[in-house]
């Protein structure tokens, strides 16, 4: 979930990136079938590197369940097309 939050932070801005690193800290157990709130923020940019942080909280009281810091590497849109083609070829063989 945290990887998706971090990645979509750029995707919503129509920027394409891959996860370079993702460090996750689990603060509390996450109950099942309970509404959660996830947020992510762009903290800094350095060339193609984008530093992002994210957190997941209980919707009912804001208790912090997990947090993450990641570095995303910006890529051109055709990067994903090339890799989708490669993955499809691996499934065929």
PDB file of N, CA and C in Angstrom:
ATOM      1  N   UNK A   1       0.819  -1.186   0.000  1.00  0.00           N
ATOM      2  CA  UNK A   1       0.000   0.000   0.000  1.00  0.00           C
ATOM      3  C   UNK A   1       0.873   1.264   0.000  1.00  0.00           C
ATOM      4  N   UNK A   2       1.918   1.259   0.802  1.00  0.00           N
ATOM      5  CA  UNK A   2       2.776   2.446   0.867  1.00  0.00           C
ATOM      6  C   UNK A   2       3.503   2.685  -0.452  1.00  0.00           C
ATOM      7  N   UNK A   3       3.919   1.619  -1.129  1.00  0.00           N
ATOM      8  CA  UNK A   3       4.560   1.774  -2.436  1.00  0.00           C
ATOM      9  C   UNK A   3       3.591   2.419  -3.428  1.00  0.00           C
ATOM     10  N   UNK A   4       2.329   2.023  -3.384  1.00  0.00           N
ATOM     11  CA  UNK A   4       1.320   2.618  -4.268  1.00  0.00           C
ATOM     12  C   UNK A   4       1.102   4.094  -3.938  1.00  0.00           C
ATOM     13  N   UNK A   5       1.032   4.423  -2.662  1.00  0.00           N
ATOM     14  CA  UNK A   5       0.866   5.827  -2.268  1.00  0.00           C
ATOM     15  C   UNK A   5       2.026   6.677  -2.775  1.00  0.00           C
ATOM     16  N   UNK A   6       3.234   6.188  -2.552  1.00  0.00           N
ATOM     17  CA  UNK A   6       4.427   6.922  -2.980  1.00  0.00           C
ATOM     18  C   UNK A   6       4.431   7.094  -4.500  1.00  0.00           C
ATOM     19  N   UNK A   7       4.180   6.020  -5.227  1.00  0.00           N
ATOM     20  CA  UNK A   7       4.203   6.082  -6.690  1.00  0.00           C
ATOM     21  C   UNK A   7       3.118   6.964  -7.271  1.00  0.00           C
ATOM     22  N   UNK A   8       1.916   6.886  -6.702  1.00  0.00           N
ATOM     23  CA  UNK A   8       0.810   7.686  -7.239  1.00  0.00           C
ATOM     24  C   UNK A   8       0.968   9.179  -6.943  1.00  0.00           C
ATOM     25  N   UNK A   9       1.802   9.519  -5.971  1.00  0.00           N
ATOM     26  CA  UNK A   9       2.053  10.933  -5.699  1.00  0.00           C
ATOM     27  C   UNK A   9       2.589  11.624  -6.946  1.00  0.00           C
ATOM     28  N   UNK A  10       3.467  10.958  -7.683  1.00  0.00           N
ATOM     29  CA  UNK A  10       3.983  11.530  -8.933  1.00  0.00           C
ATOM     30  C   UNK A  10       3.038  11.285 -10.094  1.00  0.00           C
ATOM     31  N   UNK A  11       2.446  10.100 -10.141  1.00  0.00           N
ATOM     32  CA  UNK A  11       1.558   9.756 -11.248  1.00  0.00           C
ATOM     33  C   UNK A  11       0.386  10.732 -11.350  1.00  0.00           C
ATOM     34  N   UNK A  12      -0.127  11.184 -10.223  1.00  0.00           N
ATOM     35  CA  UNK A  12      -1.220  12.160 -10.226  1.00  0.00           C
ATOM     36  C   UNK A  12      -0.792  13.493 -10.834  1.00  0.00           C
ATOM     37  N   UNK A  13       0.506  13.734 -10.863  1.00  0.00           N
ATOM     38  CA  UNK A  13       1.050  14.949 -11.478  1.00  0.00           C
ATOM     39  C   UNK A  13       1.508  14.680 -12.909  1.00  0.00           C
ATOM     40  N   UNK A  14       1.131  13.491 -13.421  1.00  0.00           N
ATOM     41  CA  UNK A  14       1.515  13.048 -14.764  1.00  0.00           C
ATOM     42  C   UNK A  14       3.027  12.971 -14.931  1.00  0.00           C
ATOM     43  N   UNK A  15       3.700  12.558 -13.857  1.00  0.00           N
ATOM     44  CA  UNK A  15       5.129  12.292 -13.884  1.00  0.00           C
ATOM     45  C   UNK A  15       5.299  10.787 -13.702  1.00  0.00           C
ATOM     46  N   UNK A  16       6.214  10.194 -14.447  1.00  0.00           N
ATOM     47  CA  UNK A  16       6.418   8.753 -14.397  1.00  0.00           C
ATOM     48  C   UNK A  16       7.719   8.454 -13.669  1.00  0.00           C
ATOM     49  N   UNK A  17       7.670   7.458 -12.780  1.00  0.00           N
ATOM     50  CA  UNK A  17       8.850   7.129 -11.980  1.00  0.00           C
ATOM     51  C   UNK A  17       8.785   5.675 -11.541  1.00  0.00           C
ATOM     52  N   UNK A  18       9.937   5.161 -11.147  1.00  0.00           N
ATOM     53  CA  UNK A  18      10.025   3.835 -10.541  1.00  0.00           C
ATOM     54  C   UNK A  18      10.569   4.005  -9.127  1.00  0.00           C
ATOM     55  N   UNK A  19      10.274   3.041  -8.275  1.00  0.00           N
ATOM     56  CA  UNK A  19      10.759   3.089  -6.901  1.00  0.00           C
ATOM     57  C   UNK A  19      12.226   2.692  -6.878  1.00  0.00           C
ATOM     58  N   UNK A  20      13.067   3.592  -6.389  1.00  0.00           N
ATOM     59  CA  UNK A  20      14.483   3.289  -6.216  1.00  0.00           C
ATOM     60  C   UNK A  20      14.709   2.628  -4.869  1.00  0.00           C
ATOM     61  N   UNK A  21      14.217   3.269  -3.814  1.00  0.00           N
ATOM     62  CA  UNK A  21      14.278   2.698  -2.469  1.00  0.00           C
ATOM     63  C   UNK A  21      12.966   2.999  -1.761  1.00  0.00           C
ATOM     64  N   UNK A  22      12.628   2.144  -0.814  1.00  0.00           N
ATOM     65  CA  UNK A  22      11.443   2.364   0.010  1.00  0.00           C
ATOM     66  C   UNK A  22      11.722   1.787   1.390  1.00  0.00           C
ATOM     67  N   UNK A  23      11.755   2.650   2.385  1.00  0.00           N
ATOM     68  CA  UNK A  23      11.995   2.232   3.765  1.00  0.00           C
ATOM     69  C   UNK A  23      10.678   2.346   4.519  1.00  0.00           C
ATOM     70  N   UNK A  24      10.216   1.238   5.083  1.00  0.00           N
ATOM     71  CA  UNK A  24       8.923   1.198   5.765  1.00  0.00           C
ATOM     72  C   UNK A  24       9.139   0.953   7.256  1.00  0.00           C
ATOM     73  N   UNK A  25       8.393   1.686   8.073  1.00  0.00           N
ATOM     74  CA  UNK A  25       8.378   1.472   9.517  1.00  0.00           C
ATOM     75  C   UNK A  25       6.948   1.111   9.907  1.00  0.00           C
ATOM     76  N   UNK A  26       6.789  -0.035  10.567  1.00  0.00           N
ATOM     77  CA  UNK A  26       5.479  -0.467  11.043  1.00  0.00           C
ATOM     78  C   UNK A  26       5.341  -0.037  12.503  1.00  0.00           C
ATOM     79  N   UNK A  27       4.397   0.858  12.766  1.00  0.00           N
ATOM     80  CA  UNK A  27       4.243   1.428  14.102  1.00  0.00           C
ATOM     81  C   UNK A  27       3.281   0.631  14.979  1.00  0.00           C
ATOM     82  N   UNK A  28       2.176   0.177  14.393  1.00  0.00           N
ATOM     83  CA  UNK A  28       1.159  -0.570  15.139  1.00  0.00           C
ATOM     84  C   UNK A  28       0.554  -1.627  14.222  1.00  0.00           C
ATOM     85  N   UNK A  29      -0.053  -2.677  14.799  1.00  0.00           N
ATOM     86  CA  UNK A  29      -0.733  -3.668  13.957  1.00  0.00           C
ATOM     87  C   UNK A  29      -1.902  -3.022  13.214  1.00  0.00           C
ATOM     88  N   UNK A  30      -2.147  -3.478  11.995  1.00  0.00           N
ATOM     89  CA  UNK A  30      -3.246  -2.941  11.193  1.00  0.00           C
ATOM     90  C   UNK A  30      -4.438  -3.888  11.282  1.00  0.00           C
ATOM     91  N   UNK A  31      -5.554  -3.404  11.845  1.00  0.00           N
ATOM     92  CA  UNK A  31      -6.738  -4.264  11.917  1.00  0.00           C
ATOM     93  C   UNK A  31      -7.336  -4.491  10.528  1.00  0.00           C
ATOM     94  N   UNK A  32      -7.925  -5.667  10.314  1.00  0.00           N
ATOM     95  CA  UNK A  32      -8.549  -5.952   9.021  1.00  0.00           C
ATOM     96  C   UNK A  32      -9.958  -5.370   8.982  1.00  0.00           C
ATOM     97  N   UNK A  33     -10.441  -5.138   7.770  1.00  0.00           N
ATOM     98  CA  UNK A  33     -11.784  -4.610   7.526  1.00  0.00           C
ATOM     99  C   UNK A  33     -12.057  -3.337   8.327  1.00  0.00           C
ATOM    100  N   UNK A  34     -11.064  -2.462   8.365  1.00  0.00           N
ATOM    101  CA  UNK A  34     -11.168  -1.183   9.060  1.00  0.00           C
ATOM    102  C   UNK A  34     -10.746  -0.083   8.095  1.00  0.00           C
ATOM    103  N   UNK A  35     -11.528   0.996   7.975  1.00  0.00           N
ATOM    104  CA  UNK A  35     -11.150   2.086   7.069  1.00  0.00           C
ATOM    105  C   UNK A  35      -9.802   2.713   7.455  1.00  0.00           C
ATOM    106  N   UNK A  36      -9.001   2.946   6.439  1.00  0.00           N
ATOM    107  CA  UNK A  36      -7.682   3.556   6.613  1.00  0.00           C
ATOM    108  C   UNK A  36      -7.595   4.824   5.781  1.00  0.00           C
ATOM    109  N   UNK A  37      -6.681   5.687   6.163  1.00  0.00           N
ATOM    110  CA  UNK A  37      -6.376   6.881   5.375  1.00  0.00           C
ATOM    111  C   UNK A  37      -4.892   6.837   5.041  1.00  0.00           C
ATOM    112  N   UNK A  38      -4.579   6.999   3.765  1.00  0.00           N
ATOM    113  CA  UNK A  38      -3.195   7.040   3.321  1.00  0.00           C
ATOM    114  C   UNK A  38      -2.879   8.397   2.724  1.00  0.00           C
ATOM    115  N   UNK A  39      -1.739   8.948   3.088  1.00  0.00           N
ATOM    116  CA  UNK A  39      -1.301  10.232   2.532  1.00  0.00           C
ATOM    117  C   UNK A  39       0.159  10.118   2.105  1.00  0.00           C
ATOM    118  N   UNK A  40       0.527  10.929   1.134  1.00  0.00           N
ATOM    119  CA  UNK A  40       1.914  10.960   0.668  1.00  0.00           C
ATOM    120  C   UNK A  40       2.268  12.386   0.276  1.00  0.00           C
ATOM    121  N   UNK A  41       3.529  12.727   0.446  1.00  0.00           N
ATOM    122  CA  UNK A  41       4.010  14.081   0.190  1.00  0.00           C
ATOM    123  C   UNK A  41       5.352  14.036  -0.523  1.00  0.00           C
ATOM    124  N   UNK A  42       5.518  14.921  -1.492  1.00  0.00           N
ATOM    125  CA  UNK A  42       6.829  15.102  -2.118  1.00  0.00           C
ATOM    126  C   UNK A  42       7.638  16.007  -1.200  1.00  0.00           C
ATOM    127  N   UNK A  43       8.762  15.496  -0.704  1.00  0.00           N
ATOM    128  CA  UNK A  43       9.581  16.249   0.240  1.00  0.00           C
ATOM    129  C   UNK A  43      10.674  17.070  -0.433  1.00  0.00           C
ATOM    130  N   UNK A  44      11.257  16.517  -1.508  1.00  0.00           N
ATOM    131  CA  UNK A  44      12.402  17.186  -2.137  1.00  0.00           C
ATOM    132  C   UNK A  44      12.614  16.595  -3.520  1.00  0.00           C
ATOM    133  N   UNK A  45      13.228  17.371  -4.394  1.00  0.00           N
ATOM    134  CA  UNK A  45      13.622  16.908  -5.729  1.00  0.00           C
ATOM    135  C   UNK A  45      15.107  17.198  -5.918  1.00  0.00           C
ATOM    136  N   UNK A  46      15.772  16.244  -6.566  1.00  0.00           N
ATOM    137  CA  UNK A  46      17.193  16.416  -6.875  1.00  0.00           C
ATOM    138  C   UNK A  46      17.449  15.732  -8.215  1.00  0.00           C
ATOM    139  N   UNK A  47      17.368  16.503  -9.298  1.00  0.00           N
ATOM    140  CA  UNK A  47      17.500  15.927 -10.634  1.00  0.00           C
ATOM    141  C   UNK A  47      16.353  14.973 -10.907  1.00  0.00           C
ATOM    142  N   UNK A  48      16.696  13.727 -11.282  1.00  0.00           N
ATOM    143  CA  UNK A  48      15.654  12.720 -11.544  1.00  0.00           C
ATOM    144  C   UNK A  48      15.137  12.078 -10.261  1.00  0.00           C
ATOM    145  N   UNK A  49      15.802  12.318  -9.140  1.00  0.00           N
ATOM    146  CA  UNK A  49      15.375  11.728  -7.867  1.00  0.00           C
ATOM    147  C   UNK A  49      14.281  12.586  -7.231  1.00  0.00           C
ATOM    148  N   UNK A  50      13.244  11.896  -6.748  1.00  0.00           N
ATOM    149  CA  UNK A  50      12.165  12.573  -6.031  1.00  0.00           C
ATOM    150  C   UNK A  50      12.018  11.870  -4.684  1.00  0.00           C
ATOM    151  N   UNK A  51      12.147  12.626  -3.611  1.00  0.00           N
ATOM    152  CA  UNK A  51      12.072  12.087  -2.256  1.00  0.00           C
ATOM    153  C   UNK A  51      10.642  12.261  -1.754  1.00  0.00           C
ATOM    154  N   UNK A  52      10.036  11.151  -1.349  1.00  0.00           N
ATOM    155  CA  UNK A  52       8.625  11.154  -0.983  1.00  0.00           C
ATOM    156  C   UNK A  52       8.457  10.460   0.364  1.00  0.00           C
ATOM    157  N   UNK A  53       7.502  10.945   1.162  1.00  0.00           N
ATOM    158  CA  UNK A  53       7.150  10.258   2.406  1.00  0.00           C
ATOM    159  C   UNK A  53       5.662   9.942   2.378  1.00  0.00           C
ATOM    160  N   UNK A  54       5.288   8.884   3.100  1.00  0.00           N
ATOM    161  CA  UNK A  54       3.884   8.458   3.124  1.00  0.00           C
ATOM    162  C   UNK A  54       3.554   7.916   4.505  1.00  0.00           C
ATOM    163  N   UNK A  55       2.250   7.874   4.795  1.00  0.00           N
ATOM    164  CA  UNK A  55       1.798   7.319   6.068  1.00  0.00           C
ATOM    165  C   UNK A  55       0.416   6.714   5.914  1.00  0.00           C
ATOM    166  N   UNK A  56       0.138   5.717   6.731  1.00  0.00           N
ATOM    167  CA  UNK A  56      -1.177   5.077   6.776  1.00  0.00           C
ATOM    168  C   UNK A  56      -1.677   5.191   8.208  1.00  0.00           C
ATOM    169  N   UNK A  57      -2.909   5.690   8.334  1.00  0.00           N
ATOM    170  CA  UNK A  57      -3.510   5.909   9.654  1.00  0.00           C
ATOM    171  C   UNK A  57      -4.891   5.274   9.711  1.00  0.00           C
ATOM    172  N   UNK A  58      -5.366   5.000  10.926  1.00  0.00           N
ATOM    173  CA  UNK A  58      -6.747   4.579  11.113  1.00  0.00           C
ATOM    174  C   UNK A  58      -7.655   5.765  10.837  1.00  0.00           C
ATOM    175  N   UNK A  59      -8.697   5.554  10.046  1.00  0.00           N
ATOM    176  CA  UNK A  59      -9.609   6.646   9.708  1.00  0.00           C
ATOM    177  C   UNK A  59     -10.347   7.152  10.944  1.00  0.00           C
ATOM    178  N   UNK A  60     -10.673   6.270  11.872  1.00  0.00           N
ATOM    179  CA  UNK A  60     -11.507   6.657  13.010  1.00  0.00           C
ATOM    180  C   UNK A  60     -10.820   7.574  14.010  1.00  0.00           C
ATOM    181  N   UNK A  61      -9.502   7.432  14.177  1.00  0.00           N
ATOM    182  CA  UNK A  61      -8.848   8.256  15.202  1.00  0.00           C
ATOM    183  C   UNK A  61      -7.471   8.779  14.804  1.00  0.00           C
ATOM    184  N   UNK A  62      -7.029   8.497  13.592  1.00  0.00           N
ATOM    185  CA  UNK A  62      -5.747   9.018  13.120  1.00  0.00           C
ATOM    186  C   UNK A  62      -4.525   8.312  13.671  1.00  0.00           C
ATOM    187  N   UNK A  63      -4.698   7.159  14.320  1.00  0.00           N
ATOM    188  CA  UNK A  63      -3.547   6.428  14.860  1.00  0.00           C
ATOM    189  C   UNK A  63      -2.612   6.021  13.717  1.00  0.00           C
ATOM    190  N   UNK A  64      -1.337   6.331  13.882  1.00  0.00           N
ATOM    191  CA  UNK A  64      -0.336   6.007  12.864  1.00  0.00           C
ATOM    192  C   UNK A  64      -0.036   4.512  12.890  1.00  0.00           C
ATOM    193  N   UNK A  65      -0.237   3.855  11.756  1.00  0.00           N
ATOM    194  CA  UNK A  65       0.003   2.417  11.644  1.00  0.00           C
ATOM    195  C   UNK A  65       1.328   2.107  10.969  1.00  0.00           C
ATOM    196  N   UNK A  66       1.647   2.845   9.899  1.00  0.00           N
ATOM    197  CA  UNK A  66       2.892   2.612   9.159  1.00  0.00           C
ATOM    198  C   UNK A  66       3.302   3.898   8.457  1.00  0.00           C
ATOM    199  N   UNK A  67       4.594   4.049   8.266  1.00  0.00           N
ATOM    200  CA  UNK A  67       5.103   5.212   7.531  1.00  0.00           C
ATOM    201  C   UNK A  67       6.233   4.742   6.624  1.00  0.00           C
ATOM    202  N   UNK A  68       6.522   5.557   5.626  1.00  0.00           N
ATOM    203  CA  UNK A  68       7.565   5.185   4.666  1.00  0.00           C
ATOM    204  C   UNK A  68       8.254   6.421   4.121  1.00  0.00           C
ATOM    205  N   UNK A  69       9.507   6.234   3.744  1.00  0.00           N
ATOM    206  CA  UNK A  69      10.264   7.240   3.006  1.00  0.00           C
ATOM    207  C   UNK A  69      10.835   6.530   1.793  1.00  0.00           C
ATOM    208  N   UNK A  70      10.710   7.179   0.650  1.00  0.00           N
ATOM    209  CA  UNK A  70      11.193   6.550  -0.559  1.00  0.00           C
ATOM    210  C   UNK A  70      11.878   7.528  -1.483  1.00  0.00           C
ATOM    211  N   UNK A  71      12.678   6.981  -2.373  1.00  0.00           N
ATOM    212  CA  UNK A  71      13.284   7.764  -3.445  1.00  0.00           C
ATOM    213  C   UNK A  71      12.765   7.186  -4.750  1.00  0.00           C
ATOM    214  N   UNK A  72      12.092   8.012  -5.523  1.00  0.00           N
ATOM    215  CA  UNK A  72      11.596   7.618  -6.832  1.00  0.00           C
ATOM    216  C   UNK A  72      12.532   8.176  -7.889  1.00  0.00           C
ATOM    217  N   UNK A  73      12.709   7.424  -8.957  1.00  0.00           N
ATOM    218  CA  UNK A  73      13.559   7.854 -10.061  1.00  0.00           C
ATOM    219  C   UNK A  73      12.654   8.132 -11.250  1.00  0.00           C
ATOM    220  N   UNK A  74      12.647   9.382 -11.701  1.00  0.00           N
ATOM    221  CA  UNK A  74      11.789   9.745 -12.832  1.00  0.00           C
ATOM    222  C   UNK A  74      12.255   9.042 -14.101  1.00  0.00           C
ATOM    223  N   UNK A  75      11.275   8.562 -14.878  1.00  0.00           N
ATOM    224  CA  UNK A  75      11.539   7.849 -16.121  1.00  0.00           C
ATOM    225  C   UNK A  75      10.627   8.396 -17.208  1.00  0.00           C
ATOM    226  N   UNK A  76      11.045   8.294 -18.484  1.00  0.00           N
ATOM    227  CA  UNK A  76      10.148   8.679 -19.576  1.00  0.00           C
ATOM    228  C   UNK A  76       8.998   7.673 -19.676  1.00  0.00           C
ATOM    229  N   UNK A  77       7.871   8.107 -20.214  1.00  0.00           N
ATOM    230  CA  UNK A  77       6.676   7.259 -20.295  1.00  0.00           C
ATOM    231  C   UNK A  77       6.934   5.967 -21.067  1.00  0.00           C
ATOM    232  N   UNK A  78       7.789   5.997 -22.089  1.00  0.00           N
ATOM    233  CA  UNK A  78       8.018   4.787 -22.885  1.00  0.00           C
ATOM    234  C   UNK A  78       8.779   3.705 -22.114  1.00  0.00           C
ATOM    235  N   UNK A  79       9.370   4.048 -21.001  1.00  0.00           N
ATOM    236  CA  UNK A  79      10.051   3.070 -20.148  1.00  0.00           C
ATOM    237  C   UNK A  79       9.089   1.940 -19.772  1.00  0.00           C
ATOM    238  N   UNK A  80       7.869   2.302 -19.415  1.00  0.00           N
ATOM    239  CA  UNK A  80       6.895   1.316 -18.962  1.00  0.00           C
ATOM    240  C   UNK A  80       6.396   0.456 -20.116  1.00  0.00           C
ATOM    241  N   UNK A  81       6.254   1.039 -21.287  1.00  0.00           N
ATOM    242  CA  UNK A  81       5.832   0.278 -22.466  1.00  0.00           C
ATOM    243  C   UNK A  81       6.889  -0.776 -22.795  1.00  0.00           C
ATOM    244  N   UNK A  82       8.148  -0.382 -22.792  1.00  0.00           N
ATOM    245  CA  UNK A  82       9.239  -1.320 -23.089  1.00  0.00           C
ATOM    246  C   UNK A  82       9.240  -2.492 -22.109  1.00  0.00           C
ATOM    247  N   UNK A  83       9.053  -2.207 -20.848  1.00  0.00           N
ATOM    248  CA  UNK A  83       9.103  -3.271 -19.845  1.00  0.00           C
ATOM    249  C   UNK A  83       7.856  -4.145 -19.867  1.00  0.00           C
ATOM    250  N   UNK A  84       6.712  -3.594 -20.215  1.00  0.00           N
ATOM    251  CA  UNK A  84       5.509  -4.411 -20.381  1.00  0.00           C
ATOM    252  C   UNK A  84       5.711  -5.410 -21.514  1.00  0.00           C
ATOM    253  N   UNK A  85       6.323  -4.951 -22.607  1.00  0.00           N
ATOM    254  CA  UNK A  85       6.606  -5.845 -23.733  1.00  0.00           C
ATOM    255  C   UNK A  85       7.565  -6.955 -23.308  1.00  0.00           C
ATOM    256  N   UNK A  86       8.601  -6.612 -22.573  1.00  0.00           N
ATOM    257  CA  UNK A  86       9.577  -7.600 -22.119  1.00  0.00           C
ATOM    258  C   UNK A  86       8.911  -8.620 -21.196  1.00  0.00           C
ATOM    259  N   UNK A  87       8.091  -8.162 -20.255  1.00  0.00           N
ATOM    260  CA  UNK A  87       7.403  -9.079 -19.344  1.00  0.00           C
ATOM    261  C   UNK A  87       6.476 -10.025 -20.102  1.00  0.00           C
ATOM    262  N   UNK A  88       5.773  -9.503 -21.097  1.00  0.00           N
ATOM    263  CA  UNK A  88       4.879 -10.342 -21.902  1.00  0.00           C
ATOM    264  C   UNK A  88       5.667 -11.439 -22.615  1.00  0.00           C
ATOM    265  N   UNK A  89       6.851 -11.101 -23.111  1.00  0.00           N
ATOM    266  CA  UNK A  89       7.689 -12.092 -23.790  1.00  0.00           C
ATOM    267  C   UNK A  89       8.136 -13.187 -22.822  1.00  0.00           C
ATOM    268  N   UNK A  90       8.376 -12.841 -21.560  1.00  0.00           N
ATOM    269  CA  UNK A  90       8.820 -13.831 -20.580  1.00  0.00           C
ATOM    270  C   UNK A  90       7.706 -14.827 -20.273  1.00  0.00           C
ATOM    271  N   UNK A  91       6.474 -14.357 -20.276  1.00  0.00           N
ATOM    272  CA  UNK A  91       5.337 -15.238 -20.011  1.00  0.00           C
ATOM    273  C   UNK A  91       5.123 -16.215 -21.158  1.00  0.00           C
ATOM    274  N   UNK A  92       5.446 -15.794 -22.374  1.00  0.00           N
ATOM    275  CA  UNK A  92       5.249 -16.638 -23.558  1.00  0.00           C
ATOM    276  C   UNK A  92       6.274 -17.763 -23.635  1.00  0.00           C
ATOM    277  N   UNK A  93       7.468 -17.532 -23.088  1.00  0.00           N
ATOM    278  CA  UNK A  93       8.524 -18.550 -23.233  1.00  0.00           C
ATOM    279  C   UNK A  93       8.546 -19.541 -22.097  1.00  0.00           C
TER     280      UNK A  93
END
